[in-house]
Tab-separated table of C-alpha atoms in Angstrom:
chain	number	residue	atom	x	y	z
A	3	MET	CA	0.067	-0.003	-0.114
A	4	SER	CA	1.106	3.632	-1.016
A	5	THR	CA	0.080	5.952	1.935
A	6	TYR	CA	0.364	9.156	1.604
A	7	LEU	CA	-0.059	12.087	4.358
A	8	VAL	CA	-1.461	15.463	3.578
A	9	PRO	CA	-1.430	18.317	5.763
A	10	VAL	CA	-4.348	20.832	5.471
A	11	ASP	CA	-5.381	23.748	7.158
A	12	PHE	CA	-8.247	24.335	5.130
A	13	SER	CA	-6.844	27.064	3.120
A	14	LYS	CA	-7.418	26.985	-0.910
A	15	THR	CA	-3.748	25.872	-1.053
A	16	ALA	CA	-4.227	22.774	1.396
A	17	ASP	CA	-7.267	22.167	-0.766
A	18	HIS	CA	-5.603	22.149	-3.943
A	19	ALA	CA	-3.267	19.684	-2.220
A	20	ALA	CA	-5.692	17.441	-1.128
A	21	ARG	CA	-7.551	17.154	-4.333
A	22	TYR	CA	-4.143	16.658	-6.221
A	23	ALA	CA	-3.657	13.609	-3.684
A	24	ALA	CA	-7.031	12.005	-4.457
A	25	ARG	CA	-6.414	11.869	-8.016
A	26	LEU	CA	-2.851	10.565	-7.440
A	27	SER	CA	-4.344	8.083	-5.474
A	28	PHE	CA	-6.872	7.168	-8.143
A	29	ALA	CA	-4.177	6.401	-10.359
A	30	MET	CA	-2.497	3.762	-7.955
A	31	GLU	CA	-4.227	0.374	-7.291
A	32	ASN	CA	-3.597	0.310	-3.636
A	33	ALA	CA	-3.087	3.701	-1.650
A	34	LYS	CA	-4.240	5.555	1.383
A	35	ILE	CA	-4.225	9.109	2.226
A	36	ILE	CA	-4.179	11.046	5.388
A	37	LEU	CA	-5.259	14.042	6.281
A	38	LEU	CA	-3.769	15.865	8.998
A	39	ASN	CA	-4.813	18.964	10.750
A	40	ALA	CA	-2.600	20.552	13.476
A	41	TYR	CA	-4.397	22.397	16.183
A	42	TYR	CA	-1.984	22.889	18.857
A	43	VAL	CA	-2.403	25.713	22.256
A	44	SER	CA	0.452	26.393	23.787
A	45	GLU	CA	0.063	27.428	27.595
A	46	TYR	CA	1.003	30.976	27.001
A	47	GLU	CA	-2.200	31.068	24.904
A	48	SER	CA	-3.937	29.411	27.411
A	49	ILE	CA	-3.253	31.769	30.165
A	50	LEU	CA	-3.410	35.091	27.932
A	51	PRO	CA	-5.566	36.699	25.905
A	52	THR	CA	-5.386	37.142	21.805
A	53	PRO	CA	-5.230	40.164	20.326
A	54	ASP	CA	-9.095	40.163	20.002
A	55	MET	CA	-9.532	39.957	23.726
A	56	VAL	CA	-10.558	35.828	23.806
A	57	ILE	CA	-9.009	33.589	25.883
A	58	THR	CA	-8.605	29.977	25.019
A	59	THR	CA	-10.876	28.260	27.404
A	60	ASP	CA	-11.090	24.533	27.493
A	61	GLU	CA	-15.170	25.367	26.097
A	62	HIS	CA	-13.467	27.229	23.036
A	63	ILE	CA	-10.809	24.240	22.304
A	64	ALA	CA	-13.970	21.811	22.414
A	65	ASP	CA	-15.868	23.808	20.303
A	66	GLU	CA	-12.529	24.421	17.615
A	67	ILE	CA	-11.648	20.964	17.952
A	68	THR	CA	-15.587	20.300	16.643
A	69	LYS	CA	-15.117	22.752	13.919
A	70	ARG	CA	-11.795	21.154	12.539
A	71	MET	CA	-13.476	17.881	12.679
A	72	GLU	CA	-16.008	18.790	10.653
A	73	ALA	CA	-13.928	20.666	8.313
A	74	LEU	CA	-11.821	17.411	8.013
A	75	GLU	CA	-14.985	15.559	6.767
A	76	LYS	CA	-16.228	18.099	4.276
A	77	LEU	CA	-12.643	17.733	2.730
A	78	LYS	CA	-12.501	14.006	2.699
A	79	ALA	CA	-16.085	13.913	1.231
A	80	LYS	CA	-14.845	16.503	-1.677
A	81	MET	CA	-11.786	14.018	-2.033
A	82	LEU	CA	-14.423	10.871	-2.390
A	83	GLU	CA	-15.987	12.797	-5.163
A	84	ILE	CA	-12.974	12.788	-7.440
A	85	ASN	CA	-12.064	8.755	-6.136
A	86	PRO	CA	-14.602	7.158	-4.515
A	87	GLN	CA	-12.387	4.085	-3.736
A	88	ALA	CA	-9.853	5.996	-2.112
A	89	GLU	CA	-9.173	5.163	1.822
A	90	ILE	CA	-9.282	8.143	3.679
A	91	GLU	CA	-8.218	8.792	7.063
A	92	VAL	CA	-8.751	12.222	8.782
A	93	TYR	CA	-6.509	12.968	11.820
A	94	LEU	CA	-6.472	15.956	14.375
A	95	THR	CA	-3.473	16.315	16.254
A	96	ARG	CA	-2.942	18.923	19.239
A	97	GLU	CA	1.142	19.283	18.646
A	98	THR	CA	2.448	21.724	16.259
A	99	LEU	CA	2.841	21.009	12.716
A	100	LEU	CA	6.069	19.433	12.307
A	101	ARG	CA	6.022	17.301	15.269
A	102	SER	CA	2.555	15.740	14.148
A	103	ILE	CA	4.120	15.550	10.462
A	104	ILE	CA	7.592	13.690	11.815
A	105	ASP	CA	5.507	11.736	14.760
A	106	ARG	CA	2.903	9.821	12.316
A	107	VAL	CA	5.791	8.902	10.216
A	108	ASN	CA	7.473	7.492	12.955
A	109	ARG	CA	4.266	5.341	13.381
A	110	GLU	CA	3.512	4.661	9.954
A	111	GLU	CA	5.187	3.899	6.865
A	112	ILE	CA	4.673	6.940	4.859
A	113	GLU	CA	5.932	6.549	0.916
A	114	LEU	CA	5.151	10.458	0.161
A	115	ILE	CA	3.511	14.197	1.903
A	116	ILE	CA	2.328	16.122	-0.318
A	117	ILE	CA	2.248	19.798	0.338
A	118	GLY	CA	0.916	22.746	-1.391
A	119	SER	CA	2.581	25.808	-2.021
A	120	ASN	CA	1.486	29.552	-2.066
A	121	GLY	CA	1.609	31.527	-4.734
A	122	LYS	CA	2.592	34.984	-5.737
A	123	LYS	CA	-0.993	36.621	-4.468
A	124	ALA	CA	-1.574	34.118	-2.144
A	125	LYS	CA	1.652	34.534	0.278
A	126	ASP	CA	-0.146	34.385	3.718
A	127	GLU	CA	-3.057	32.449	2.631
A	128	SER	CA	-1.435	28.886	4.210
A	129	ASP	CA	0.897	28.679	6.681
A	130	ILE	CA	1.655	25.078	5.560
A	131	GLY	CA	2.034	26.387	1.832
A	132	SER	CA	4.628	29.097	3.514
A	133	ASN	CA	6.409	26.369	5.521
A	134	ALA	CA	6.725	23.832	2.917
A	135	ILE	CA	10.624	24.059	2.657
A	136	LYS	CA	10.513	23.683	6.524
A	137	ILE	CA	8.979	20.954	6.581
A	138	SER	CA	10.931	19.122	3.913
A	139	LYS	CA	13.740	19.983	5.578
A	140	SER	CA	12.953	17.627	8.691
A	141	SER	CA	10.993	15.204	6.823
A	142	PRO	CA	12.225	11.976	6.856
A	143	VAL	CA	10.538	10.779	3.828
A	144	PRO	CA	10.073	12.512	0.144
A	145	VAL	CA	7.681	15.984	0.190
A	146	LEU	CA	6.079	16.507	-3.200
A	147	VAL	CA	5.332	20.212	-3.392
A	148	VAL	CA	2.298	21.188	-5.376
A	149	PRO	CA	2.299	24.555	-6.930
A	150	PRO	CA	-1.015	26.530	-7.654
A	151	LYS	CA	-0.842	26.093	-10.777
A	152	ALA	CA	-0.345	22.263	-11.142
A	153	ASP	CA	-3.476	20.222	-12.238
A	154	TYR	CA	-3.085	16.363	-11.670
A	155	GLN	CA	-1.943	14.581	-15.154
A	156	SER	CA	-0.837	10.971	-15.200
A	157	ILE	CA	3.129	11.441	-14.727
A	158	ARG	CA	4.526	9.744	-17.382
A	159	LYS	CA	7.836	11.849	-17.499
A	160	ALA	CA	10.104	13.110	-14.778
A	161	ILE	CA	13.203	15.720	-15.010
A	162	LEU	CA	15.917	14.892	-12.510
A	163	ALA	CA	18.143	18.006	-12.573
A	164	CYS	CA	21.376	17.348	-11.536
A	165	ASP	CA	25.056	18.957	-12.029
A	166	PHE	CA	26.945	16.189	-11.955
A	167	LYS	CA	29.115	16.946	-9.010
A	168	LYS	CA	30.186	14.469	-6.012
A	169	VAL	CA	26.835	12.333	-7.589
A	170	LYS	CA	27.546	9.430	-5.309
A	171	GLU	CA	26.522	11.604	-2.350
A	172	VAL	CA	24.172	13.485	-3.828
A	173	ILE	CA	21.695	10.914	-5.778
A	174	PRO	CA	19.627	9.006	-2.951
A	175	MET	CA	19.149	6.082	-4.897
A	176	HIS	CA	16.864	4.075	-2.655
A	177	ALA	CA	14.184	6.561	-2.874
A	178	LEU	CA	15.289	7.490	-6.476
A	179	LYS	CA	14.618	3.767	-7.302
A	180	ASN	CA	11.555	3.462	-4.775
A	181	ILE	CA	10.156	5.856	-6.448
A	182	LEU	CA	10.483	4.909	-10.269
A	183	SER	CA	9.597	0.843	-9.470
A	184	LYS	CA	6.275	1.756	-8.539
A	185	HIS	CA	5.326	4.355	-11.487
A	186	ARG	CA	6.267	3.821	-15.221
A	187	LEU	CA	8.547	6.793	-15.801
A	188	GLU	CA	10.277	8.320	-18.798
A	189	LEU	CA	13.186	9.489	-16.984
A	190	LEU	CA	14.874	12.686	-18.546
A	191	VAL	CA	18.348	13.737	-16.576
A	192	LEU	CA	19.046	17.316	-16.769
A	193	ASN	CA	22.628	19.263	-16.374
A	194	ILE	CA	21.955	22.530	-15.509
A	195	ASN	CA	25.665	23.233	-15.088
A	196	SER	CA	27.046	22.883	-19.058
A	197	GLY	CA	28.430	26.293	-19.091
A	198	HIS	CA	31.391	24.874	-16.835
A	199	THR	CA	33.566	21.881	-17.530
A	200	ILE	CA	31.889	18.697	-16.883
A	201	ASP	CA	34.042	15.930	-14.732
A	202	SER	CA	34.157	12.930	-17.144
A	203	GLU	CA	34.060	10.848	-13.894
A	204	GLU	CA	31.447	11.796	-11.879
A	205	GLU	CA	29.495	11.958	-15.210
A	206	HIS	CA	30.624	8.110	-15.729
A	207	PHE	CA	29.470	7.244	-12.433
A	208	LEU	CA	26.126	8.810	-12.924
A	209	HIS	CA	25.170	6.798	-16.283
A	210	GLU	CA	26.417	3.715	-14.199
A	211	MET	CA	24.000	4.768	-11.330
A	212	LEU	CA	20.942	5.465	-13.171
A	213	GLN	CA	21.426	2.626	-16.697
A	214	ASP	CA	18.471	0.499	-14.990
A	215	PHE	CA	16.362	3.668	-15.617
A	216	SER	CA	17.623	4.221	-18.969
A	217	PRO	CA	17.371	8.210	-19.026
A	218	ALA	CA	17.909	10.293	-21.480
A	219	TYR	CA	20.505	13.163	-20.818
A	220	HIS	CA	20.036	16.573	-21.630
A	221	TYR	CA	22.089	19.952	-20.886
A	222	SER	CA	21.385	23.103	-20.455
A	223	ASP	CA	23.106	26.445	-20.859
A	224	HIS	CA	20.204	28.626	-19.254
A	225	PRO	CA	21.510	31.611	-17.353
A	226	ASP	CA	18.895	31.146	-14.504
A	227	THR	CA	19.056	27.424	-13.072
A	228	ILE	CA	15.266	27.570	-11.898
A	229	LYS	CA	13.884	29.320	-14.886
A	230	GLY	CA	15.783	26.856	-17.331
A	231	ILE	CA	14.648	23.788	-15.339
A	232	VAL	CA	11.154	24.935	-15.625
A	233	LYS	CA	11.237	25.982	-19.352
A	234	PHE	CA	12.838	22.284	-19.982
A	235	ALA	CA	9.696	20.810	-17.917
A	236	LYS	CA	7.442	22.891	-20.296
A	237	SER	CA	9.079	22.089	-23.316
A	238	GLU	CA	9.558	18.114	-22.191
A	239	GLU	CA	5.953	18.046	-21.385
A	240	ALA	CA	7.216	16.413	-18.244
A	241	GLN	CA	4.895	15.898	-14.908
A	242	LEU	CA	7.334	16.001	-12.218
A	243	ILE	CA	10.570	17.635	-11.385
A	244	ILE	CA	12.638	15.595	-9.038
A	245	ALA	CA	15.104	17.971	-6.847
A	246	LEU	CA	17.794	16.506	-4.784
A	247	PRO	CA	18.056	18.852	-1.392
A	248	LYS	CA	21.218	17.038	-0.139
A	249	LYS	CA	24.818	18.561	0.612
A	250	TYR	CA	26.975	19.275	-2.603
A	251	SER	CA	23.969	19.332	-4.676
A	252	PHE	CA	22.864	22.900	-6.361
A	253	PHE	CA	19.999	21.710	-5.138
A	254	GLU	CA	20.908	22.575	-1.580
A	255	SER	CA	20.055	26.012	-2.321
A	256	LEU	CA	16.424	24.750	-2.698
A	257	LEU	CA	16.695	24.818	1.252
A	258	HIS	CA	16.497	28.467	1.498
A	259	GLU	CA	13.228	29.674	1.138
A	260	SER	CA	13.161	32.278	-1.431
A	261	VAL	CA	14.757	30.184	-3.955
A	262	SER	CA	12.674	27.063	-3.285
A	263	GLN	CA	9.535	29.041	-3.188
A	264	LYS	CA	10.714	30.636	-6.591
A	265	LEU	CA	10.698	26.925	-8.003
A	266	THR	CA	7.393	26.050	-6.674
A	267	ILE	CA	5.596	29.122	-7.656
A	268	LYS	CA	7.234	29.592	-11.408
A	269	SER	CA	6.640	25.458	-11.883
A	270	HIS	CA	3.476	24.372	-13.418
A	271	VAL	CA	4.115	20.726	-12.471
A	272	PRO	CA	5.215	19.211	-8.629
A	273	VAL	CA	8.133	18.994	-7.413
A	274	LEU	CA	9.219	16.214	-5.638
A	275	LEU	CA	12.166	16.786	-2.792
A	276	LEU	CA	13.611	13.279	-2.851
A	277	LYS	CA	15.594	12.164	0.449
A	278	ASP	CA	17.242	8.984	1.113
């Protein structure tokens, strides 16, 4: 069974990610979706009033929990309209969002975390969307970031962007094999550093590592890395961009929110942050 964890905060951004997850599950023979909402009330909030002079009492918390459970069930119903056969669990936790995600991943074999990213005009719309990259930093499993422009398409072609440097340390082969073994994908490897000398030994290592997937290799000299990747994905009509946010990789810079937000906003397809 493939299990997807979808953190939601009832924003349009999170709703978009949930709908994407439902369509993705429809394409899988055996998939489960966990809709997770984190409702954390700190000790500070329970003592002092909010800026609106509201004190978070036990009664207020109970009412909020009821509202959130109703919202989770409503979102589940929307997703079942997309995939009536989907197994969907609603899960309300009283921990912080990040702790809730990590705890759930440690309790159950989660294949993928699916998060929506905010668009240019919705920076404050979703706390989860605003913190997508922070979540991916701490997540022990791959994170799929769904941009606001990304509509679900059957994933047939994926772009693996790589700069051919320290490939043995950079490419998480176990995670990559896990993804590619479950989905019949045409893999395109894009070198985004072709303006510089390519280390032939590293290139040879990469060809050996990926030979079982029979990828096609492409080279780009676009002056803007992010634009180059997005442009290539669009020209090839790819349905997925695979990023490698690991030490030595140029995608390590994706862990800086400004760069990563730029990619997920400008991309028209989901970005998979792949980790071992």
